[in-house]
Short mmCIF file of C-alpha atoms in Angstrom, two decimals:
data_model
loop_
_atom_site.label_atom_id
_atom_site.label_comp_id
_atom_site.label_asym_id
_atom_site.label_seq_id
_atom_site.Cartn_x
_atom_site.Cartn_y
_atom_site.Cartn_z
CA MET A 972 17.27 27.44 -13.76
CA ASN A 973 13.90 25.69 -13.41
CA ARG A 974 13.50 25.15 -9.63
CA TYR A 975 10.51 22.88 -10.18
CA GLY A 976 11.97 20.44 -12.66
CA SER A 977 9.88 18.56 -15.21
CA TYR A 978 7.26 16.37 -13.57
CA ARG A 979 6.93 14.32 -16.77
CA ALA A 980 10.65 13.53 -16.82
CA LEU A 981 10.67 12.83 -13.07
CA LEU A 982 7.67 10.52 -13.39
CA GLY A 983 9.22 8.71 -16.34
CA ASN A 984 12.40 8.07 -14.38
CA ALA A 985 10.38 6.96 -11.35
CA VAL A 986 8.58 4.34 -13.43
CA SER A 987 11.87 3.18 -14.94
CA ALA A 988 13.48 2.82 -11.50
CA ALA A 989 10.49 0.87 -10.15
CA CYS A 990 10.47 -1.48 -13.15
CA ALA A 991 14.23 -2.00 -12.85
CA GLY A 992 13.82 -2.90 -9.18
CA ILE A 993 11.06 -5.39 -9.99
CA GLU A 994 13.09 -6.92 -12.81
CA ILE A 995 16.17 -7.38 -10.65
CA TYR A 996 14.17 -8.79 -7.75
CA ASN A 997 12.52 -11.37 -10.02
CA LYS A 998 15.79 -12.71 -11.45
CA PRO A 999 16.21 -16.36 -10.34
CA LYS A 1000 19.78 -15.81 -9.11
CA PHE A 1001 21.09 -12.38 -8.24
CA ASP A 1002 23.50 -11.59 -5.41
CA TYR A 1003 22.64 -8.52 -3.32
CA ARG A 1004 19.05 -8.83 -4.59
CA ASP A 1005 17.16 -7.22 -1.69
CA GLU A 1006 19.57 -4.35 -1.28
CA THR A 1007 19.64 -3.49 -5.01
CA ALA A 1008 15.89 -3.77 -5.47
CA ILE A 1009 15.14 -1.59 -2.45
CA ILE A 1010 17.71 1.04 -3.47
CA LEU A 1011 15.91 1.29 -6.82
CA LEU A 1012 12.48 1.30 -5.20
CA VAL A 1013 13.44 4.12 -2.83
CA ASN A 1014 14.82 6.00 -5.82
CA ALA A 1015 11.51 5.44 -7.63
CA TRP A 1016 9.58 6.85 -4.69
CA GLU A 1017 11.91 9.85 -4.38
CA LEU A 1018 11.45 10.67 -8.06
CA ALA A 1019 7.68 10.14 -7.91
CA LEU A 1020 7.37 12.43 -4.89
CA LYS A 1021 9.39 15.10 -6.65
CA ALA A 1022 7.11 14.68 -9.67
CA VAL A 1023 4.13 15.34 -7.39
CA LEU A 1024 5.85 18.48 -6.05
CA SER A 1025 6.82 19.62 -9.53
CA LYS A 1026 3.27 19.18 -10.82
CA ASN A 1027 2.05 21.35 -7.93
CA ARG A 1028 4.73 24.02 -8.53
CA VAL A 1029 6.68 23.31 -5.36
CA PRO A 1030 10.49 23.66 -5.75
CA ILE A 1031 12.34 20.35 -5.68
CA TYR A 1032 15.67 22.03 -4.83
CA TYR A 1033 17.08 23.27 -1.55
CA PRO A 1034 17.96 27.00 -1.39
CA LYS A 1035 21.23 27.65 -3.23
CA LYS A 1036 24.33 28.05 -1.08
CA ARG A 1037 27.24 30.19 -2.15
CA ASP A 1038 29.94 28.34 -4.11
CA GLN A 1039 27.97 25.08 -3.93
CA PRO A 1040 25.93 23.32 -6.63
CA TYR A 1041 22.16 23.06 -6.49
CA ARG A 1042 20.89 20.09 -4.48
CA THR A 1043 17.53 18.40 -4.92
CA LEU A 1044 15.45 17.39 -1.93
CA SER A 1045 16.25 14.15 -0.15
CA ALA A 1046 13.69 11.36 -0.25
CA ARG A 1047 12.65 12.09 3.35
CA ASP A 1048 12.21 15.82 2.73
CA ALA A 1049 10.32 15.20 -0.52
CA LEU A 1050 8.04 12.81 1.38
CA THR A 1051 7.28 15.50 3.98
CA LYS A 1052 6.64 18.25 1.44
CA ALA A 1053 4.36 16.00 -0.65
CA GLU A 1054 1.89 15.35 2.19
CA PRO A 1055 -0.56 18.17 1.27
CA PHE A 1056 -0.88 16.74 -2.25
CA PHE A 1057 -1.59 13.12 -1.29
CA PRO A 1058 -4.97 11.81 -2.54
CA LYS A 1059 -7.56 11.23 0.19
CA GLU A 1060 -7.87 7.61 -0.95
CA ILE A 1061 -4.30 6.89 0.19
CA ASP A 1062 -3.44 6.98 3.90
CA TYR A 1063 -0.45 9.33 3.91
CA ARG A 1064 0.90 8.42 7.32
CA ALA A 1065 0.91 4.66 6.74
CA THR A 1066 2.38 5.10 3.26
CA ALA A 1067 5.06 7.43 4.61
CA GLU A 1068 5.96 4.91 7.34
CA ASN A 1069 6.42 2.26 4.65
CA VAL A 1070 8.73 4.47 2.60
CA GLN A 1071 10.65 5.54 5.73
CA LEU A 1072 11.30 1.89 6.62
CA LEU A 1073 12.66 1.21 3.13
CA ILE A 1074 14.87 4.31 3.39
CA GLU A 1075 16.10 3.12 6.80
CA TYR A 1076 17.01 -0.27 5.35
CA ARG A 1077 18.73 1.33 2.36
CA ASP A 1078 20.78 3.61 4.62
CA THR A 1079 21.84 0.81 6.99
CA ALA A 1080 22.03 -2.16 4.61
CA VAL A 1081 25.79 -2.42 5.16
CA HIS A 1082 25.09 -3.56 8.74
CA PHE A 1083 22.88 -6.48 7.70
CA TYR A 1084 24.00 -9.97 6.86
CA HIS A 1085 21.79 -12.66 5.40
CA LYS A 1086 19.31 -14.08 7.87
CA GLU A 1087 16.66 -16.51 6.67
CA GLY A 1088 13.29 -14.83 6.93
CA LEU A 1089 14.42 -11.21 6.72
CA GLU A 1090 13.91 -11.25 2.97
CA VAL A 1091 10.19 -11.99 3.36
CA VAL A 1092 9.74 -8.94 5.57
CA LEU A 1093 11.58 -6.83 3.00
CA TYR A 1094 9.46 -8.38 0.24
CA SER A 1095 6.24 -7.50 2.09
CA LEU A 1096 7.40 -3.92 2.62
CA ALA A 1097 8.60 -3.59 -0.98
CA GLN A 1098 5.49 -5.11 -2.55
CA THR A 1099 3.31 -2.81 -0.43
CA ALA A 1100 5.44 0.15 -1.55
CA ILE A 1101 4.90 -0.85 -5.18
CA VAL A 1102 1.13 -1.03 -4.72
CA ASN A 1103 1.18 2.35 -2.95
CA LEU A 1104 3.29 3.84 -5.75
CA LYS A 1105 0.88 2.49 -8.36
CA ASP A 1106 -2.08 4.04 -6.53
CA LEU A 1107 -0.33 7.40 -6.09
CA VAL A 1108 0.63 7.62 -9.77
CA GLU A 1109 -2.86 6.59 -10.85
CA HIS A 1110 -4.59 9.20 -8.67
CA VAL A 1111 -2.19 12.10 -9.29
CA PHE A 1112 -1.09 11.51 -12.88
CA ASP A 1113 -3.90 9.30 -14.24
CA ARG A 1114 -1.39 6.64 -15.32
CA ASP A 1115 -1.83 2.91 -14.70
CA LEU A 1116 1.51 1.31 -13.85
CA SER A 1117 0.04 -2.20 -13.96
CA ASP A 1118 0.47 -1.99 -17.73
CA GLU A 1119 4.25 -1.95 -17.19
CA VAL A 1120 4.52 -5.48 -15.72
CA SER A 1121 2.52 -8.56 -16.70
CA ILE A 1122 0.36 -10.18 -14.01
CA SER A 1123 1.30 -13.57 -15.51
CA LEU A 1124 4.75 -13.30 -13.90
CA LEU A 1125 4.50 -15.58 -10.87
CA PRO A 1126 7.25 -16.72 -8.48
CA LEU A 1127 9.01 -20.07 -8.83
CA SER A 1128 11.28 -21.32 -6.07
CA PHE A 1129 12.99 -24.39 -4.61
CA ALA A 1130 12.21 -23.23 -1.06
CA THR A 1131 8.95 -22.85 0.83
CA PRO A 1132 8.09 -19.28 1.92
CA VAL A 1133 8.67 -18.03 5.46
CA ASP A 1134 5.85 -16.27 7.28
CA PRO A 1135 6.98 -12.62 7.77
CA ILE A 1136 4.84 -12.21 10.90
CA GLN A 1137 6.47 -15.22 12.55
CA PHE A 1138 9.88 -13.88 11.55
CA LEU A 1139 9.22 -10.48 13.12
CA ARG A 1140 8.11 -12.14 16.34
CA ARG A 1141 11.24 -14.31 16.43
CA ALA A 1142 13.52 -11.40 15.55
CA ARG A 1143 12.31 -9.42 18.58
CA GLU A 1144 12.65 -12.31 20.99
CA ASP A 1145 15.38 -14.63 19.70
CA GLY A 1146 19.02 -14.00 20.57
CA GLU A 1147 20.30 -15.55 17.33
CA PHE A 1148 19.60 -12.37 15.38
CA ASN A 1149 22.17 -9.60 15.15
CA THR A 1150 21.50 -6.09 16.43
CA ALA A 1151 20.73 -4.61 13.02
CA VAL A 1152 18.06 -7.23 12.30
CA ARG A 1153 16.48 -6.88 15.75
CA ASP A 1154 16.45 -3.07 15.49
CA PHE A 1155 14.82 -3.18 12.07
CA ALA A 1156 12.21 -5.70 13.26
CA ASN A 1157 11.44 -3.38 16.18
CA LEU A 1158 11.00 -0.44 13.81
CA VAL A 1159 8.53 -2.41 11.68
CA THR A 1160 6.46 -3.75 14.58
CA SER A 1161 6.46 -0.40 16.38
CA ALA A 1162 5.20 1.30 13.22
CA VAL A 1163 2.40 -1.27 12.87
CA GLU A 1164 1.39 -0.87 16.52
CA SER A 1165 1.38 2.92 16.28
CA LEU A 1166 -0.78 2.90 13.16
CA GLU A 1167 -3.19 0.36 14.63
CA SER A 1168 -3.61 2.40 17.81
CA ASP A 1169 -4.50 5.45 15.68
CA LYS A 1170 -6.84 3.36 13.51
CA ARG A 1171 -4.82 4.05 10.36
CA ASP A 1172 -4.60 1.86 7.24
CA THR A 1173 -1.84 -0.62 8.17
CA GLY A 1174 -2.26 -2.22 4.75
CA ARG A 1175 -0.37 0.76 3.35
CA LEU A 1176 2.59 -0.08 5.60
CA LEU A 1177 2.97 -3.84 5.45
CA THR A 1178 0.90 -6.45 3.66
CA VAL A 1179 1.53 -10.19 3.53
CA PHE A 1180 1.11 -11.29 -0.09
CA GLN A 1181 0.60 -14.95 -0.90
CA VAL A 1182 0.22 -16.70 -4.25
CA LYS A 1183 -1.12 -20.25 -4.31
CA LEU A 1184 -0.29 -22.40 -7.31
CA VAL A 1185 -1.89 -25.78 -8.01
CA SER A 1186 -2.36 -28.03 -10.99
CA THR A 1187 -5.11 -26.76 -13.28
CA LYS A 1188 -6.79 -30.13 -12.65
CA LYS A 1189 -7.33 -28.88 -9.08
CA LEU A 1190 -8.88 -25.62 -10.23
CA GLU A 1191 -11.52 -25.65 -7.52
CA LYS A 1192 -8.78 -25.16 -4.87
CA ALA A 1193 -6.89 -22.37 -6.61
CA ASP A 1194 -7.08 -18.64 -5.95
CA LEU A 1195 -5.33 -17.72 -9.20
CA VAL A 1196 -4.44 -19.98 -12.13
CA VAL A 1197 -2.18 -19.06 -15.02
CA GLY A 1198 -1.92 -21.51 -17.89
CA VAL A 1199 -1.21 -21.59 -21.63
CA GLN A 1200 -3.68 -21.96 -24.46
CA GLY A 1201 -2.47 -23.81 -27.51
CA GLN A 1202 -5.21 -22.62 -29.83
CA ALA A 1203 -4.28 -20.65 -32.90
CA GLY A 1204 -5.22 -17.02 -32.95
CA THR A 1205 -4.77 -16.48 -29.22
CA ASP A 1206 -1.99 -14.71 -27.34
CA GLY A 1207 -1.17 -17.90 -25.45
CA LYS A 1208 -2.15 -16.63 -22.01
CA LEU A 1209 -4.97 -18.03 -19.93
CA LEU A 1210 -5.87 -16.24 -16.71
CA VAL A 1211 -8.64 -17.59 -14.51
CA GLN A 1212 -9.62 -15.72 -11.36
CA LYS A 1213 -11.64 -17.76 -8.89
CA PRO A 1214 -14.21 -15.85 -6.84
CA THR A 1215 -13.22 -15.64 -3.18
CA ASP A 1216 -15.41 -16.49 -0.21
CA PRO A 1217 -17.23 -13.23 0.71
CA ASN A 1218 -17.11 -14.28 4.36
CA ALA A 1219 -13.33 -13.94 4.10
CA SER A 1220 -13.03 -11.02 1.66
CA HIS A 1221 -15.98 -8.98 3.01
CA PRO A 1222 -16.34 -10.01 6.65
CA TYR A 1223 -18.18 -6.99 8.10
CA ARG A 1224 -21.85 -6.11 8.30
CA GLU A 1225 -23.06 -2.55 8.82
CA SER A 1226 -23.65 -3.27 12.50
CA ASP A 1227 -20.03 -4.42 12.86
CA ILE A 1228 -18.69 -1.09 11.58
CA ILE A 1229 -20.89 1.71 12.91
CA THR A 1230 -20.39 3.17 16.36
CA PRO A 1231 -23.34 2.04 18.53
CA LYS A 1232 -25.09 4.23 21.09
CA SER A 1233 -24.08 1.77 23.79
CA GLY A 1234 -21.90 -1.30 24.14
CA ASP A 1235 -18.48 -2.03 22.73
CA ARG A 1236 -19.30 -3.18 19.19
CA GLY A 1237 -18.09 -1.39 16.12
CA PHE A 1238 -14.70 0.07 15.26
CA GLY A 1239 -15.20 3.26 17.26
CA ILE A 1240 -14.69 5.40 14.17
CA GLU A 1241 -15.06 9.11 14.86
CA TYR A 1242 -14.49 12.28 12.86
CA ASP A 1243 -13.28 15.01 15.24
CA GLY A 1244 -15.83 13.91 17.83
CA LEU A 1245 -18.58 12.94 15.37
CA PRO A 1246 -19.22 9.18 15.70
CA LEU A 1247 -19.91 7.03 12.65
CA GLY A 1248 -23.58 6.24 13.23
CA GLN A 1249 -26.02 4.44 10.93
CA TYR A 1250 -27.18 7.62 9.16
CA GLN A 1251 -23.61 8.81 8.53
CA PHE A 1252 -22.63 5.31 7.35
CA ARG A 1253 -25.42 5.19 4.78
CA ALA A 1254 -24.83 8.77 3.64
CA ILE A 1255 -21.14 8.03 3.06
CA GLY A 1256 -22.02 4.81 1.23
CA LYS A 1257 -24.31 6.73 -1.10
CA LYS A 1258 -21.71 9.43 -1.68
CA LEU A 1259 -18.91 6.94 -2.43
CA GLN A 1260 -21.20 4.61 -4.40
CA VAL A 1261 -19.97 1.77 -2.23
CA ARG A 1262 -22.40 -0.79 -3.64
CA GLU A 1263 -20.96 -0.29 -7.13
CA ASN A 1264 -17.43 -1.12 -5.92
CA PRO A 1265 -16.88 -4.90 -5.52
CA GLU A 1266 -13.63 -4.30 -3.64
CA TRP A 1267 -15.62 -2.54 -0.92
CA CYS A 1268 -19.03 -4.19 -0.94
CA TRP A 1269 -20.54 -7.63 -1.62
CA ARG A 1270 -24.27 -8.38 -1.91
CA ASP A 1271 -25.91 -11.75 -2.37
CA SER A 1272 -28.09 -12.46 -5.41
CA THR A 1273 -31.27 -11.54 -3.53
CA GLY A 1274 -29.89 -8.21 -2.30
CA MET A 1275 -30.84 -9.14 1.25
CA VAL A 1276 -27.28 -9.62 2.56
CA THR A 1277 -24.68 -6.83 2.30
CA ARG A 1278 -21.15 -7.13 3.62
CA TYR A 1279 -18.10 -4.87 3.56
CA SER A 1280 -14.36 -5.39 3.22
CA GLU A 1281 -11.43 -4.32 5.37
CA LYS A 1282 -10.45 -2.00 2.54
CA TYR A 1283 -13.73 -0.12 2.88
CA VAL A 1284 -13.31 0.15 6.64
CA ASN A 1285 -9.91 1.76 6.04
CA ARG A 1286 -11.51 4.11 3.51
CA LEU A 1287 -14.06 5.17 6.13
CA LYS A 1288 -11.25 5.84 8.60
CA SER A 1289 -9.47 8.09 6.10
CA LEU A 1290 -12.39 10.54 5.77
CA SER A 1291 -12.44 13.93 7.45
CA ARG A 1292 -15.36 15.43 9.37
CA ALA A 1293 -15.94 17.82 6.46
CA ASP A 1294 -16.20 14.84 4.08
CA VAL A 1295 -18.80 13.20 6.33
CA GLU A 1296 -20.82 16.38 6.79
CA THR A 1297 -20.89 16.94 3.01
CA ALA A 1298 -22.09 13.37 2.45
CA VAL A 1299 -24.81 13.76 5.10
CA ALA A 1300 -25.97 17.06 3.61
CA ASP A 1301 -26.22 15.52 0.12
CA TYR A 1302 -28.01 12.47 1.51
CA SER A 1303 -30.51 14.59 3.43
CA HIS A 1304 -31.20 16.70 0.33
CA ARG A 1305 -31.89 13.60 -1.80
CA SER A 1306 -34.09 12.10 0.89
#
């Protein structure tokens, strides 16, 4: 028996499970939507994690017990064993917390009844899990899952969305919620607080996604517009992405991020006692080619103003002291 399984087969099934979950979630009317979608998404993560283990020649089965069939690792155990193989670009702890929360919901879903607002928290967790899964598969297996689902699929609804942050606050304080809902809300908020206190990437745990739709005649107010072209010889899709305000998308200057010699500015980023000073910041930027990555860095047309995104701050937090020392050594050599 092959104790490692086939990572290609495991990955293929993981992608199929994720796509099935997305398809079911996006059906306009489907009873037991959240529960079914999250069961499939957890299954997708379990299979993807086992694919990571299989690729790295780590057994995906528990030791065989006499007179019992072979058993593959649970999702939680696969998540633990996969930690050493996580890409540096993905915050393992925050990603693991996200998957653990989905597993917790899957395991206790029978205790939940419909409560308006809970679905938006589950959506935020699930959508974050999908983004994390996409990034993991891309880094480990060099496969882009965005090709599996069209970006032109946008939500239509009769109801206005509920703010998940407001719901979590209400769920912790309002007596109208049942015990299962309150307990789950406490798990989510406690996980966020723990990650924030350790300066981890909370965007890998829970992200609030919003899509704004307006008439194409109001294009100047839209973030994303999807329309239809009627011209012959085209595929019929029109996708216009409006540039965002860099003050909102890239709010930080260098002086906002680095650890100063005195005062309380900066994020207080340290690497095993080594503070993120100006020299380290610039060495890391050179090593990571930050100015070539528009998701991390924005510069005005004159090159005089440079600003950085929250995503880049989280990338800086994910580095180890060895990473920083290597970047500084390379930077010093080039200088």
